[in-house]
PDB file of C-alpha atoms in Angstrom:
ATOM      1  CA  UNK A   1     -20.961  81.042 -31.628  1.00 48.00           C
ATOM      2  CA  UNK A   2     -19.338  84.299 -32.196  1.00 46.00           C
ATOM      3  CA  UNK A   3     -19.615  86.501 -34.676  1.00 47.00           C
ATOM      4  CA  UNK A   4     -22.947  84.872 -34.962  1.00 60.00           C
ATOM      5  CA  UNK A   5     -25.378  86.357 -38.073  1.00 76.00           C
ATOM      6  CA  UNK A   6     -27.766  83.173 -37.940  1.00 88.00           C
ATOM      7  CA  UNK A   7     -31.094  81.843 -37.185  1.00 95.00           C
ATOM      8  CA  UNK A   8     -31.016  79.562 -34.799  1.00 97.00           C
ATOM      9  CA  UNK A   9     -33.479  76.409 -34.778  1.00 98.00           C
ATOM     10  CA  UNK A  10     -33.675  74.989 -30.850  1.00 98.00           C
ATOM     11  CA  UNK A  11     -34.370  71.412 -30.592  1.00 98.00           C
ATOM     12  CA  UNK A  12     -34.500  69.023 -27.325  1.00 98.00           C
ATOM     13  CA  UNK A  13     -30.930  68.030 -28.025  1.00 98.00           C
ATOM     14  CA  UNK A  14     -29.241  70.173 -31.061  1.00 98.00           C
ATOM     15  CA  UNK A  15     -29.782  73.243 -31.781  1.00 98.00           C
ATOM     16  CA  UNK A  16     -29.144  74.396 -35.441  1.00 98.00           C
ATOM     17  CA  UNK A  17     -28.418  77.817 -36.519  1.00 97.00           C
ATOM     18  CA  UNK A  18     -28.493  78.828 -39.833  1.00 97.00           C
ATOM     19  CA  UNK A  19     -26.641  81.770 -41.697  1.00 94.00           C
ATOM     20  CA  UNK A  20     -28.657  82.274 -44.896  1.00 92.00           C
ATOM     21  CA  UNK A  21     -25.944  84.783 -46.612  1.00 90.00           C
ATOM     22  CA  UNK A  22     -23.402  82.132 -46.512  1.00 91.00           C
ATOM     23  CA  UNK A  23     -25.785  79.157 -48.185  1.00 92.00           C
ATOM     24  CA  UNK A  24     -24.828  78.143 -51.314  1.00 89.00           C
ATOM     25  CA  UNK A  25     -28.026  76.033 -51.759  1.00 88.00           C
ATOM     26  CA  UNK A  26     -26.369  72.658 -53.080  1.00 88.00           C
ATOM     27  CA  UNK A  27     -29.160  70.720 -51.175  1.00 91.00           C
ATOM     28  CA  UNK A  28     -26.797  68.437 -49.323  1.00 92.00           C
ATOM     29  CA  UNK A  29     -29.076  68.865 -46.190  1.00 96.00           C
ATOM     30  CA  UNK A  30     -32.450  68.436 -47.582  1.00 97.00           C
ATOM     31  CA  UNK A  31     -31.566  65.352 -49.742  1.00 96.00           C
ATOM     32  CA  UNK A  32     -29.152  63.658 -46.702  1.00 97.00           C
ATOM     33  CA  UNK A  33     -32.373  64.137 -44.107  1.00 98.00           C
ATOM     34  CA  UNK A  34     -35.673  65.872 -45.307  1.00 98.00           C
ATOM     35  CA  UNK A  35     -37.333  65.113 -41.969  1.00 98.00           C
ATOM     36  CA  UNK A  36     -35.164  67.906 -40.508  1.00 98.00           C
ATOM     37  CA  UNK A  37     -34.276  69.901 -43.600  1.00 98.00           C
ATOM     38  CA  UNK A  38     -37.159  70.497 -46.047  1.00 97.00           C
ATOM     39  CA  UNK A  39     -36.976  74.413 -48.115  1.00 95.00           C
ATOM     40  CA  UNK A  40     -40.831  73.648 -48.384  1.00 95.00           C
ATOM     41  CA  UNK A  41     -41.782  73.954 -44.769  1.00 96.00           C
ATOM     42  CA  UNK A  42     -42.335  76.475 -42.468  1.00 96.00           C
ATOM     43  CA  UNK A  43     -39.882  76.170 -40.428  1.00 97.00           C
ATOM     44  CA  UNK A  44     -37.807  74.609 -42.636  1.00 97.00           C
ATOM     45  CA  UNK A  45     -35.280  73.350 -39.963  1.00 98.00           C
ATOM     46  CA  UNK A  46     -36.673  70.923 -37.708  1.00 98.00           C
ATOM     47  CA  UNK A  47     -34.162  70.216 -35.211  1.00 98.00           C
ATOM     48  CA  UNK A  48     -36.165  67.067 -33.433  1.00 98.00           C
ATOM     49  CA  UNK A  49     -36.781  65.220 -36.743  1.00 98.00           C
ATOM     50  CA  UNK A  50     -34.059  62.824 -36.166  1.00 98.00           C
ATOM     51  CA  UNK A  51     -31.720  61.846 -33.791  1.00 98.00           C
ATOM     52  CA  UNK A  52     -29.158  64.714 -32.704  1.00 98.00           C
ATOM     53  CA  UNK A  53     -25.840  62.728 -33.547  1.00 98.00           C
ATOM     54  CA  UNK A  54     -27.440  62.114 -36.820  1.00 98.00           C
ATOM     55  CA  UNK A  55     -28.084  65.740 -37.259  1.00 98.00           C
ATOM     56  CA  UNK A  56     -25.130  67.109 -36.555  1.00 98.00           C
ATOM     57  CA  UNK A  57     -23.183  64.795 -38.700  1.00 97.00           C
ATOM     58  CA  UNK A  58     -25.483  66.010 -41.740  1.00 98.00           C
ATOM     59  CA  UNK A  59     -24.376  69.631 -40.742  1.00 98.00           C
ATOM     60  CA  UNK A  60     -20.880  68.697 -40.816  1.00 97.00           C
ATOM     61  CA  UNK A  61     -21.265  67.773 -44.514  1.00 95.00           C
ATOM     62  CA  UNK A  62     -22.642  71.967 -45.521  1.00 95.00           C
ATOM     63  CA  UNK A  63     -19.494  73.100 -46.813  1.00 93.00           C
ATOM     64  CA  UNK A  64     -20.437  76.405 -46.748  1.00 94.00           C
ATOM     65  CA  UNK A  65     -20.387  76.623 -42.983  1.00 95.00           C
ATOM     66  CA  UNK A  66     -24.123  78.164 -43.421  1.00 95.00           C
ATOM     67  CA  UNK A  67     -25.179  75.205 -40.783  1.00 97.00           C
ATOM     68  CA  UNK A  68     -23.555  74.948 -37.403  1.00 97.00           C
ATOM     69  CA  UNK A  69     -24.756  72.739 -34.556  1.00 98.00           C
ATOM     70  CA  UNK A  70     -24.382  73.214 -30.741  1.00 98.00           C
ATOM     71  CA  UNK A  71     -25.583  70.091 -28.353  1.00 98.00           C
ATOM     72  CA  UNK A  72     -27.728  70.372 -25.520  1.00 97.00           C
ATOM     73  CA  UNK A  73     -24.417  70.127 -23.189  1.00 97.00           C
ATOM     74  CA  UNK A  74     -22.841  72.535 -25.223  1.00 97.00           C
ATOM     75  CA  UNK A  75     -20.764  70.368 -27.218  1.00 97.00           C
ATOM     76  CA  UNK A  76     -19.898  71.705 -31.177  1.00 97.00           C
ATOM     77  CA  UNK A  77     -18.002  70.669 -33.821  1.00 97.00           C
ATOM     78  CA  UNK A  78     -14.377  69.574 -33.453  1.00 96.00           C
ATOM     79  CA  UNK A  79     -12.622  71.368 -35.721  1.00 96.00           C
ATOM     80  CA  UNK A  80      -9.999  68.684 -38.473  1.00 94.00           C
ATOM     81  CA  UNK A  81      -6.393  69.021 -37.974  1.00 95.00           C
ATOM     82  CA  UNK A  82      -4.345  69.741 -40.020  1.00 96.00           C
ATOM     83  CA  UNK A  83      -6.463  72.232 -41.394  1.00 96.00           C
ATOM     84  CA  UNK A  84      -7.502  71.521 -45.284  1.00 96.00           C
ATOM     85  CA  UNK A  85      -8.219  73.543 -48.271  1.00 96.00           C
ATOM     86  CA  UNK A  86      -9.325  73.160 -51.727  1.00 95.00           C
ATOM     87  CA  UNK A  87     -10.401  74.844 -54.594  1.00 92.00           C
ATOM     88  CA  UNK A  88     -13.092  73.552 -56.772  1.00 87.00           C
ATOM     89  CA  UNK A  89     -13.223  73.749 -60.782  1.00 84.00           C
ATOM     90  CA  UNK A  90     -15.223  76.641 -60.271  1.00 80.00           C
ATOM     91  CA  UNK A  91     -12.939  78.675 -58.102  1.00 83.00           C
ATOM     92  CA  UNK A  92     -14.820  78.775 -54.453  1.00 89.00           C
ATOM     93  CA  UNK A  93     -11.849  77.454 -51.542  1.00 94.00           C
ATOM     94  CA  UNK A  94     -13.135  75.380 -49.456  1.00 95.00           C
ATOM     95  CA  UNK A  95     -11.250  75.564 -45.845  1.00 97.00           C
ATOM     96  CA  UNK A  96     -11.740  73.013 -43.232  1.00 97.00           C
ATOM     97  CA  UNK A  97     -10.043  73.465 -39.800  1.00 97.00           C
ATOM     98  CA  UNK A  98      -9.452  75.773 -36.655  1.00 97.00           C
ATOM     99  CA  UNK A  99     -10.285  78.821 -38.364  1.00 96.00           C
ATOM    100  CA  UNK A 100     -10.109  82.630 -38.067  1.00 96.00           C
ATOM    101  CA  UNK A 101     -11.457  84.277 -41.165  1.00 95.00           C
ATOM    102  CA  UNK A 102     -11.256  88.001 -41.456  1.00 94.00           C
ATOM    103  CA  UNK A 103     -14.261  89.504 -42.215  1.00 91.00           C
ATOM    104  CA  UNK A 104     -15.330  93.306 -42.645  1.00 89.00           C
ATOM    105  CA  UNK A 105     -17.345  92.658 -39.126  1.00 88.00           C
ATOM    106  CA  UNK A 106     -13.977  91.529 -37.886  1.00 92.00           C
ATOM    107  CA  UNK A 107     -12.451  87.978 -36.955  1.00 94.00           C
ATOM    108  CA  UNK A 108     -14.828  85.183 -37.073  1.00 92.00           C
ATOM    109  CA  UNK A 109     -14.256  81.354 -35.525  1.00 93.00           C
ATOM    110  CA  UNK A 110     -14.863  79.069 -37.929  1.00 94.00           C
ATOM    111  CA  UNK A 111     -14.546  75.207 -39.020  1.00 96.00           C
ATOM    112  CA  UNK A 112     -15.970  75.027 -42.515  1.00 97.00           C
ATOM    113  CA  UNK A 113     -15.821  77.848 -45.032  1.00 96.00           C
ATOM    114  CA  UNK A 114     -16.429  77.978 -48.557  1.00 95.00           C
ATOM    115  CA  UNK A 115     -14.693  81.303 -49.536  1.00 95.00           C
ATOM    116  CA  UNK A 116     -15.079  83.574 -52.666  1.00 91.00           C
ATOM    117  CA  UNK A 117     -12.050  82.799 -54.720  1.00 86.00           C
ATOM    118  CA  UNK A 118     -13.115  85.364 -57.543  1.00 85.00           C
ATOM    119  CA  UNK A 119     -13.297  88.109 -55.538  1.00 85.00           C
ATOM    120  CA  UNK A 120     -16.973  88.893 -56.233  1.00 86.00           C
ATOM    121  CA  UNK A 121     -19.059  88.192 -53.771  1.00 88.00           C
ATOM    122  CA  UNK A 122     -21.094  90.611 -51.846  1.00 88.00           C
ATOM    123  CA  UNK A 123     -20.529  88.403 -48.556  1.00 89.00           C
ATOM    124  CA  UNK A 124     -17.056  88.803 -49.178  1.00 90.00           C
ATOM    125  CA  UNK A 125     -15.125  86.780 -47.900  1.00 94.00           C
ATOM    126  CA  UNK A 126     -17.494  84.318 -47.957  1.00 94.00           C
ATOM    127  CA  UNK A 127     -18.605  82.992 -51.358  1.00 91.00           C
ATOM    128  CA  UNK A 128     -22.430  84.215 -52.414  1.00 84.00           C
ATOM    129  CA  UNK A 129     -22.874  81.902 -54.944  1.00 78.00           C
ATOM    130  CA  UNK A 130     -23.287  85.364 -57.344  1.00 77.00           C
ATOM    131  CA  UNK A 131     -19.853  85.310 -59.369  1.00 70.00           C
ATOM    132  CA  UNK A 132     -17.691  83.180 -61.868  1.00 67.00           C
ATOM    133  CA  UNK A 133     -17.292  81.391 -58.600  1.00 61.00           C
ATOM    134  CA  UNK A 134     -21.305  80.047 -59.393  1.00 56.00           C
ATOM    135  CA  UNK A 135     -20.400  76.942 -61.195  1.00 50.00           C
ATOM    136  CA  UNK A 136     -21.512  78.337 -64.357  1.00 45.00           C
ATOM    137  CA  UNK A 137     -18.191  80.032 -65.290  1.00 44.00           C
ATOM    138  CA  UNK A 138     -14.719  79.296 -64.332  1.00 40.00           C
ATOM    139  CA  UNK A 139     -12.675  81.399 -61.855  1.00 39.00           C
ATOM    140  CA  UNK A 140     -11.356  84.958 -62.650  1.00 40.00           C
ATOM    141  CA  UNK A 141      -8.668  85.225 -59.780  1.00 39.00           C
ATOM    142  CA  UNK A 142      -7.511  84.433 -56.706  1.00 38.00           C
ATOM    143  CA  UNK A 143      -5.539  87.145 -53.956  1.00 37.00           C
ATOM    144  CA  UNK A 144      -6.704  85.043 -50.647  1.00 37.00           C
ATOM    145  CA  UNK A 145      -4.851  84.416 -47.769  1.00 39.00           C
ATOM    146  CA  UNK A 146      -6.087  81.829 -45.003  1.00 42.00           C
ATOM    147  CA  UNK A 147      -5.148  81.914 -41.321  1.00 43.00           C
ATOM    148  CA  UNK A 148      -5.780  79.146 -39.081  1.00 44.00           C
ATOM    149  CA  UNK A 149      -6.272  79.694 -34.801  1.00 46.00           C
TER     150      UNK A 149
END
């Protein structure tokens, strides 16, 4: 996975890694399967907890793109096509797709992104959660521009 900043979390069959600057903390994962995601345990990613087609389907749903899954045989996610975007009621675009996102560390591959659409965030471009983009306030701006591989 290039570009890679994550932890990763090696099971028999999936491994899970885990970017913790680009988590947004909505709990999708721990609610969808605690046996593998629980914040209260150490480690808190347990990639053998369930079965790996399971897992990786609950990793598709982290909008964020903070989880990412490879398979024992290598396989990862497929990226959607066409690609999709949206922006929620609190500014943050989410992007779905074959991606390229441009990052100060350079290009990054990508096929789920929630991006900073107040221009705020200290992960820039990725959204921190830290900014009117929070949920808390409403957006202040937008100025983004998506590319797709």
């Amino acid at each position: 996975m290039d570009g890679e900043r994550s932890k990763p979390y090696v099971g028999a069959m999936v491994t899970i890694h885990y970017d913790a600057e680009r988590c947004l903390r909505a709990g999708e994962c721990a609610r969808a399967l605690p046996q593998v995601f629980d914040p209260g345990r150490q480690p808190w990613i347990q990639p053998d907890g369930a079965p790996a087609d399971v897992v990786a389907e609950i990793v598709r749903r982290c909008t964020s793109g903070a989880l990412r899954y490879r398979m024992a045989n290598g396989q990862t996610e497929t990226p959607i096509r066409p690609t999709a975007v949206a922006r929620t009621a609190s500014g943050q675009i989410l992007v779905r797709g074959d991606l390229v996102v441009e990052t100060a560390a350079g290009p990054r591959r990508e096929t789920r992104a929630a991006l900073c659409g107040c221009g705020t965030s200290a992960n820039a471009p990725y959204c921190d959660g830290s900014g009117p983009c929070d949920g808390r306030t409403g957006p202040r701006g937008t100025g983004l521009v998506v590319g797709t591989a």
